[in-house]
mmCIF file of C-alpha atoms in Angstrom:
data_model
loop_
_atom_site.group_PDB
_atom_site.id
_atom_site.type_symbol
_atom_site.label_atom_id
_atom_site.label_comp_id
_atom_site.label_asym_id
_atom_site.label_seq_id
_atom_site.Cartn_x
_atom_site.Cartn_y
_atom_site.Cartn_z
ATOM 1 C CA ASN A 1 -44.509 -52.532 6.931
ATOM 2 C CA ALA A 2 -45.073 -56.048 5.776
ATOM 3 C CA GLY A 3 -48.468 -57.416 6.662
ATOM 4 C CA VAL A 4 -50.580 -54.239 6.626
ATOM 5 C CA THR A 5 -51.339 -52.570 3.313
ATOM 6 C CA GLN A 6 -53.119 -49.235 2.980
ATOM 7 C CA THR A 7 -54.473 -47.635 -0.162
ATOM 8 C CA PRO A 8 -54.285 -45.004 -1.421
ATOM 9 C CA LYS A 9 -51.068 -43.509 -0.030
ATOM 10 C CA PHE A 10 -51.976 -39.986 -1.103
ATOM 11 C CA GLN A 11 -55.305 -38.351 -1.884
ATOM 12 C CA VAL A 12 -56.545 -34.824 -2.426
ATOM 13 C CA LEU A 13 -60.257 -34.149 -2.047
ATOM 14 C CA LYS A 14 -62.502 -31.155 -2.282
ATOM 15 C CA THR A 15 -64.796 -30.300 0.605
ATOM 16 C CA GLY A 16 -67.921 -32.430 0.428
ATOM 17 C CA GLN A 17 -66.435 -35.252 -1.615
ATOM 18 C CA SER A 18 -66.449 -38.792 -0.332
ATOM 19 C CA MET A 19 -63.790 -41.456 -0.339
ATOM 20 C CA THR A 20 -62.802 -44.753 1.233
ATOM 21 C CA LEU A 21 -59.433 -45.680 2.666
ATOM 22 C CA GLN A 22 -58.706 -49.365 2.381
ATOM 23 C CA CYS A 23 -56.686 -51.509 4.749
ATOM 24 C CA ALA A 24 -55.822 -55.155 4.283
ATOM 25 C CA GLN A 25 -53.769 -57.478 6.442
ATOM 26 C CA ASP A 26 -52.217 -60.835 5.779
ATOM 27 C CA MET A 27 -51.301 -61.633 9.384
ATOM 28 C CA ASN A 28 -54.625 -63.260 10.304
ATOM 29 C CA HIS A 29 -55.163 -61.178 13.430
ATOM 30 C CA ASN A 30 -58.563 -60.268 14.776
ATOM 31 C CA SER A 31 -58.138 -56.681 15.928
ATOM 32 C CA MET A 32 -57.806 -53.801 13.492
ATOM 33 C CA TYR A 33 -57.669 -50.049 14.087
ATOM 34 C CA TRP A 34 -57.818 -46.722 12.295
ATOM 35 C CA TYR A 35 -55.838 -43.803 13.739
ATOM 36 C CA ARG A 36 -55.266 -40.287 12.517
ATOM 37 C CA GLN A 37 -52.051 -38.391 13.133
ATOM 38 C CA ASP A 38 -51.960 -34.620 13.323
ATOM 39 C CA PRO A 39 -49.049 -32.347 14.248
ATOM 40 C CA GLY A 40 -48.780 -31.876 18.005
ATOM 41 C CA MET A 41 -51.701 -34.256 18.626
ATOM 42 C CA GLY A 42 -50.068 -37.642 18.443
ATOM 43 C CA LEU A 43 -52.212 -40.500 17.197
ATOM 44 C CA ARG A 44 -55.901 -40.524 17.963
ATOM 45 C CA LEU A 45 -58.121 -43.555 17.554
ATOM 46 C CA ILE A 46 -61.015 -43.158 15.116
ATOM 47 C CA TYR A 47 -62.565 -46.633 15.100
ATOM 48 C CA TYR A 48 -61.498 -50.137 15.898
ATOM 49 C CA SER A 49 -62.713 -53.647 15.232
ATOM 50 C CA ALA A 50 -62.070 -56.416 17.706
ATOM 51 C CA SER A 51 -63.202 -59.101 15.287
ATOM 52 C CA GLU A 52 -64.953 -59.655 11.981
ATOM 53 C CA GLY A 53 -68.370 -58.058 11.966
ATOM 54 C CA THR A 54 -67.821 -55.818 15.008
ATOM 55 C CA THR A 55 -66.778 -52.182 15.174
ATOM 56 C CA ASP A 56 -66.485 -49.641 17.976
ATOM 57 C CA LYS A 57 -65.939 -45.912 18.162
ATOM 58 C CA GLY A 58 -62.690 -44.494 19.340
ATOM 59 C CA GLU A 59 -61.775 -41.017 20.504
ATOM 60 C CA VAL A 60 -62.623 -39.090 17.291
ATOM 61 C CA PRO A 61 -65.274 -40.985 15.254
ATOM 62 C CA ASN A 62 -67.352 -38.049 14.008
ATOM 63 C CA GLY A 63 -67.393 -37.720 10.237
ATOM 64 C CA TYR A 64 -66.204 -41.282 9.633
ATOM 65 C CA ASN A 65 -67.712 -44.686 9.046
ATOM 66 C CA VAL A 66 -66.025 -48.064 8.964
ATOM 67 C CA SER A 67 -66.692 -51.520 7.581
ATOM 68 C CA ARG A 68 -65.196 -54.827 8.650
ATOM 69 C CA LEU A 69 -66.643 -57.209 6.090
ATOM 70 C CA ASN A 70 -64.125 -59.971 6.637
ATOM 71 C CA LYS A 71 -61.169 -60.767 8.827
ATOM 72 C CA ARG A 72 -58.660 -59.399 6.386
ATOM 73 C CA GLU A 73 -60.079 -55.969 5.483
ATOM 74 C CA PHE A 74 -61.098 -52.865 7.425
ATOM 75 C CA SER A 75 -62.118 -49.761 5.498
ATOM 76 C CA LEU A 76 -62.583 -46.158 6.611
ATOM 77 C CA ARG A 77 -65.051 -43.954 4.772
ATOM 78 C CA LEU A 78 -65.426 -40.198 4.717
ATOM 79 C CA GLU A 79 -68.930 -39.444 3.476
ATOM 80 C CA SER A 80 -68.529 -35.679 3.160
ATOM 81 C CA ALA A 81 -64.934 -34.600 3.599
ATOM 82 C CA ALA A 82 -64.082 -31.457 5.548
ATOM 83 C CA PRO A 83 -60.776 -29.545 5.773
ATOM 84 C CA SER A 84 -60.537 -30.631 9.438
ATOM 85 C CA GLN A 85 -60.094 -34.184 8.153
ATOM 86 C CA THR A 86 -56.817 -33.310 6.485
ATOM 87 C CA SER A 87 -54.463 -35.715 8.208
ATOM 88 C CA VAL A 88 -52.325 -38.808 7.910
ATOM 89 C CA TYR A 89 -54.355 -41.942 8.500
ATOM 90 C CA PHE A 90 -52.856 -45.152 9.815
ATOM 91 C CA CYS A 91 -54.340 -48.596 9.865
ATOM 92 C CA ALA A 92 -52.990 -51.001 12.459
ATOM 93 C CA ILE A 93 -53.496 -54.569 13.565
ATOM 94 C CA SER A 94 -52.895 -56.018 16.990
ATOM 95 C CA THR A 95 -51.211 -59.256 17.863
ATOM 96 C CA PRO A 96 -53.048 -61.142 20.597
ATOM 97 C CA GLY A 97 -50.132 -60.884 23.026
ATOM 98 C CA GLN A 98 -50.398 -61.913 26.597
ATOM 99 C CA GLY A 99 -53.304 -60.128 28.193
ATOM 100 C CA TYR A 100 -53.314 -56.678 26.628
ATOM 101 C CA ALA A 101 -49.634 -56.423 25.836
ATOM 102 C CA GLY A 102 -50.040 -57.204 22.179
ATOM 103 C CA GLU A 103 -48.000 -55.260 19.684
ATOM 104 C CA LEU A 104 -49.560 -53.032 17.045
ATOM 105 C CA PHE A 105 -48.322 -53.339 13.469
ATOM 106 C CA PHE A 106 -48.932 -50.225 11.397
ATOM 107 C CA GLY A 107 -49.399 -49.625 7.725
ATOM 108 C CA GLU A 108 -47.341 -46.949 6.003
ATOM 109 C CA GLY A 109 -50.084 -44.355 6.213
ATOM 110 C CA SER A 110 -52.418 -42.521 3.857
ATOM 111 C CA ARG A 111 -51.940 -38.784 3.527
ATOM 112 C CA LEU A 112 -55.257 -37.050 2.899
ATOM 113 C CA THR A 113 -55.677 -33.383 2.031
ATOM 114 C CA VAL A 114 -59.119 -31.790 1.934
ATOM 115 C CA LEU A 115 -59.283 -28.449 0.145
ATOM 116 C CA GLY B 1 -59.768 -41.607 31.782
ATOM 117 C CA ASN B 2 -56.408 -43.005 30.815
ATOM 118 C CA SER B 3 -53.807 -40.655 29.396
ATOM 119 C CA VAL B 4 -50.142 -40.373 28.512
ATOM 120 C CA THR B 5 -48.012 -37.258 28.853
ATOM 121 C CA GLN B 6 -44.580 -37.021 27.320
ATOM 122 C CA MET B 7 -42.076 -34.232 27.173
ATOM 123 C CA GLU B 8 -42.475 -31.801 24.333
ATOM 124 C CA GLY B 9 -39.797 -31.568 21.742
ATOM 125 C CA PRO B 10 -37.998 -31.177 19.647
ATOM 126 C CA VAL B 11 -35.020 -32.691 21.382
ATOM 127 C CA THR B 12 -31.771 -31.837 19.625
ATOM 128 C CA LEU B 13 -28.610 -33.748 20.508
ATOM 129 C CA SER B 14 -25.145 -34.339 19.182
ATOM 130 C CA GLU B 15 -24.093 -37.843 18.253
ATOM 131 C CA GLU B 16 -23.021 -39.956 21.274
ATOM 132 C CA ALA B 17 -24.968 -37.789 23.726
ATOM 133 C CA PHE B 18 -27.191 -39.309 26.421
ATOM 134 C CA LEU B 19 -30.924 -39.305 25.715
ATOM 135 C CA THR B 20 -33.874 -39.140 28.088
ATOM 136 C CA ILE B 21 -37.445 -38.671 26.948
ATOM 137 C CA ASN B 22 -39.854 -38.397 29.856
ATOM 138 C CA CYS B 23 -43.209 -40.158 29.880
ATOM 139 C CA THR B 24 -45.806 -40.268 32.641
ATOM 140 C CA TYR B 25 -49.209 -41.859 32.576
ATOM 141 C CA THR B 26 -52.583 -41.818 34.265
ATOM 142 C CA ALA B 27 -54.477 -45.069 34.487
ATOM 143 C CA THR B 28 -56.458 -47.182 36.878
ATOM 144 C CA GLY B 29 -55.046 -50.593 37.538
ATOM 145 C CA TYR B 30 -51.967 -51.946 35.813
ATOM 146 C CA PRO B 31 -51.570 -51.013 32.173
ATOM 147 C CA SER B 32 -48.971 -52.292 29.758
ATOM 148 C CA LEU B 33 -46.582 -49.561 28.605
ATOM 149 C CA PHE B 34 -44.920 -49.112 25.236
ATOM 150 C CA TRP B 35 -42.527 -46.952 23.273
ATOM 151 C CA TYR B 36 -43.105 -46.706 19.540
ATOM 152 C CA VAL B 37 -40.815 -45.006 17.030
ATOM 153 C CA GLN B 38 -41.698 -43.386 13.718
ATOM 154 C CA TYR B 39 -38.942 -42.788 11.190
ATOM 155 C CA PRO B 40 -39.532 -40.145 8.506
ATOM 156 C CA GLY B 41 -42.166 -41.188 5.985
ATOM 157 C CA GLU B 42 -42.980 -44.437 7.741
ATOM 158 C CA GLY B 43 -45.581 -45.871 10.058
ATOM 159 C CA LEU B 44 -44.957 -46.517 13.724
ATOM 160 C CA GLN B 45 -43.094 -49.549 14.933
ATOM 161 C CA LEU B 46 -42.714 -50.991 18.395
ATOM 162 C CA LEU B 47 -39.434 -50.099 20.078
ATOM 163 C CA LEU B 48 -39.920 -51.711 23.481
ATOM 164 C CA LYS B 49 -42.545 -52.563 26.049
ATOM 165 C CA ALA B 50 -43.083 -53.490 29.700
ATOM 166 C CA THR B 51 -46.093 -55.279 31.084
ATOM 167 C CA LYS B 52 -45.743 -54.964 34.861
ATOM 168 C CA ALA B 53 -44.187 -52.768 37.512
ATOM 169 C CA ASP B 54 -40.367 -52.752 37.662
ATOM 170 C CA ASP B 55 -40.079 -54.456 34.272
ATOM 171 C CA LYS B 56 -37.401 -53.017 32.011
ATOM 172 C CA GLY B 57 -37.982 -53.025 28.283
ATOM 173 C CA SER B 58 -34.947 -52.750 26.027
ATOM 174 C CA ASN B 59 -34.147 -52.780 22.327
ATOM 175 C CA LYS B 60 -31.491 -51.278 20.031
ATOM 176 C CA GLY B 61 -29.715 -49.694 23.018
ATOM 177 C CA PHE B 62 -32.874 -48.008 24.288
ATOM 178 C CA GLU B 63 -34.263 -48.805 27.724
ATOM 179 C CA ALA B 64 -37.305 -47.882 29.790
ATOM 180 C CA THR B 65 -38.373 -49.037 33.245
ATOM 181 C CA TYR B 66 -41.993 -49.313 34.356
ATOM 182 C CA ARG B 67 -42.197 -47.278 37.580
ATOM 183 C CA LYS B 68 -45.548 -47.734 39.267
ATOM 184 C CA GLU B 69 -44.709 -45.450 42.193
ATOM 185 C CA THR B 70 -44.030 -42.490 39.921
ATOM 186 C CA THR B 71 -46.352 -43.614 37.079
ATOM 187 C CA SER B 72 -43.486 -43.166 34.651
ATOM 188 C CA PHE B 73 -41.847 -44.956 31.733
ATOM 189 C CA HIS B 74 -38.939 -42.752 30.673
ATOM 190 C CA LEU B 75 -36.976 -43.679 27.555
ATOM 191 C CA GLU B 76 -33.172 -43.605 27.758
ATOM 192 C CA LYS B 77 -30.215 -44.327 25.533
ATOM 193 C CA GLY B 78 -26.618 -43.946 26.527
ATOM 194 C CA SER B 79 -25.200 -42.859 23.173
ATOM 195 C CA VAL B 80 -27.479 -41.694 20.378
ATOM 196 C CA GLN B 81 -26.688 -41.949 16.681
ATOM 197 C CA VAL B 82 -27.838 -39.884 13.722
ATOM 198 C CA SER B 83 -29.960 -42.860 12.668
ATOM 199 C CA ASP B 84 -31.989 -42.494 15.891
ATOM 200 C CA SER B 85 -33.533 -39.285 14.577
ATOM 201 C CA ALA B 86 -37.254 -39.960 14.618
ATOM 202 C CA VAL B 87 -40.475 -39.273 16.503
ATOM 203 C CA TYR B 88 -40.937 -41.297 19.687
ATOM 204 C CA PHE B 89 -44.341 -42.104 21.147
ATOM 205 C CA CYS B 90 -45.118 -43.366 24.619
ATOM 206 C CA ALA B 91 -48.317 -45.407 24.886
ATOM 207 C CA LEU B 92 -50.377 -47.475 27.282
ATOM 208 C CA ARG B 93 -53.001 -50.142 27.033
ATOM 209 C CA GLN B 94 -55.328 -51.773 29.513
ATOM 210 C CA ALA B 95 -57.693 -54.690 29.268
ATOM 211 C CA GLY B 96 -60.641 -53.940 27.009
ATOM 212 C CA THR B 97 -59.168 -50.745 25.621
ATOM 213 C CA ALA B 98 -57.232 -49.715 22.573
ATOM 214 C CA LEU B 99 -53.726 -48.304 22.693
ATOM 215 C CA ILE B 100 -53.539 -44.693 23.894
ATOM 216 C CA PHE B 101 -50.628 -42.586 22.647
ATOM 217 C CA GLY B 102 -48.823 -39.538 23.918
ATOM 218 C CA LYS B 103 -48.342 -36.644 21.517
ATOM 219 C CA GLY B 104 -44.877 -37.707 20.449
ATOM 220 C CA THR B 105 -41.397 -36.276 20.896
ATOM 221 C CA THR B 106 -39.223 -35.433 17.917
ATOM 222 C CA LEU B 107 -35.555 -36.322 18.307
ATOM 223 C CA SER B 108 -32.953 -34.818 16.010
ATOM 224 C CA VAL B 109 -29.361 -36.051 16.260
ATOM 225 C CA SER B 110 -26.544 -34.265 14.450
ATOM 226 C CA SER B 111 -23.068 -35.541 13.678
#
């Protein structure tokens, strides 16, 4: 998906290890999101950032931290990974749209396995 | 709070069959409604959307109508193709909130 780049695409961690998922956009939009996707659960919002320097918790923020240091980048950090955090993580950006009808553009996902 | 409920899959169809994937929502006010599609190994992409009651979103032969009276946004296609095999997500968004997704419905189309 052009415009939203996630790294790494695959990662295996041991319980207790830390890591950071990186997301960068070149579409110059303000709003950025981190979702996790689990079988039978759909996508659940972890954190989002409406603009540079602001972040807000989503539905499942526990065990995660985020940083929005500039308009382009939004990172997701796992300080002490747990097996329950095994998932596919998606970064997304939102076009302004009219009202709240903006479209989300997703990255290709980062598959994380915690052993 | 707001929520989206969509029919559980998997849905298995033969090529050229008619498709319906049901989606209902719970929300206060007037949300915008969306269908996203996820092809194998990819991220989600917007399929169609509707922003007010009675609007019909359409794209690639898929259609969905925003029904306020039944709080529904069912996805339909008259003749599915093998290339339509994917996971389909219904979603809603209101002012001041992030997008909320249903759990997804897997569609498998065989030739």
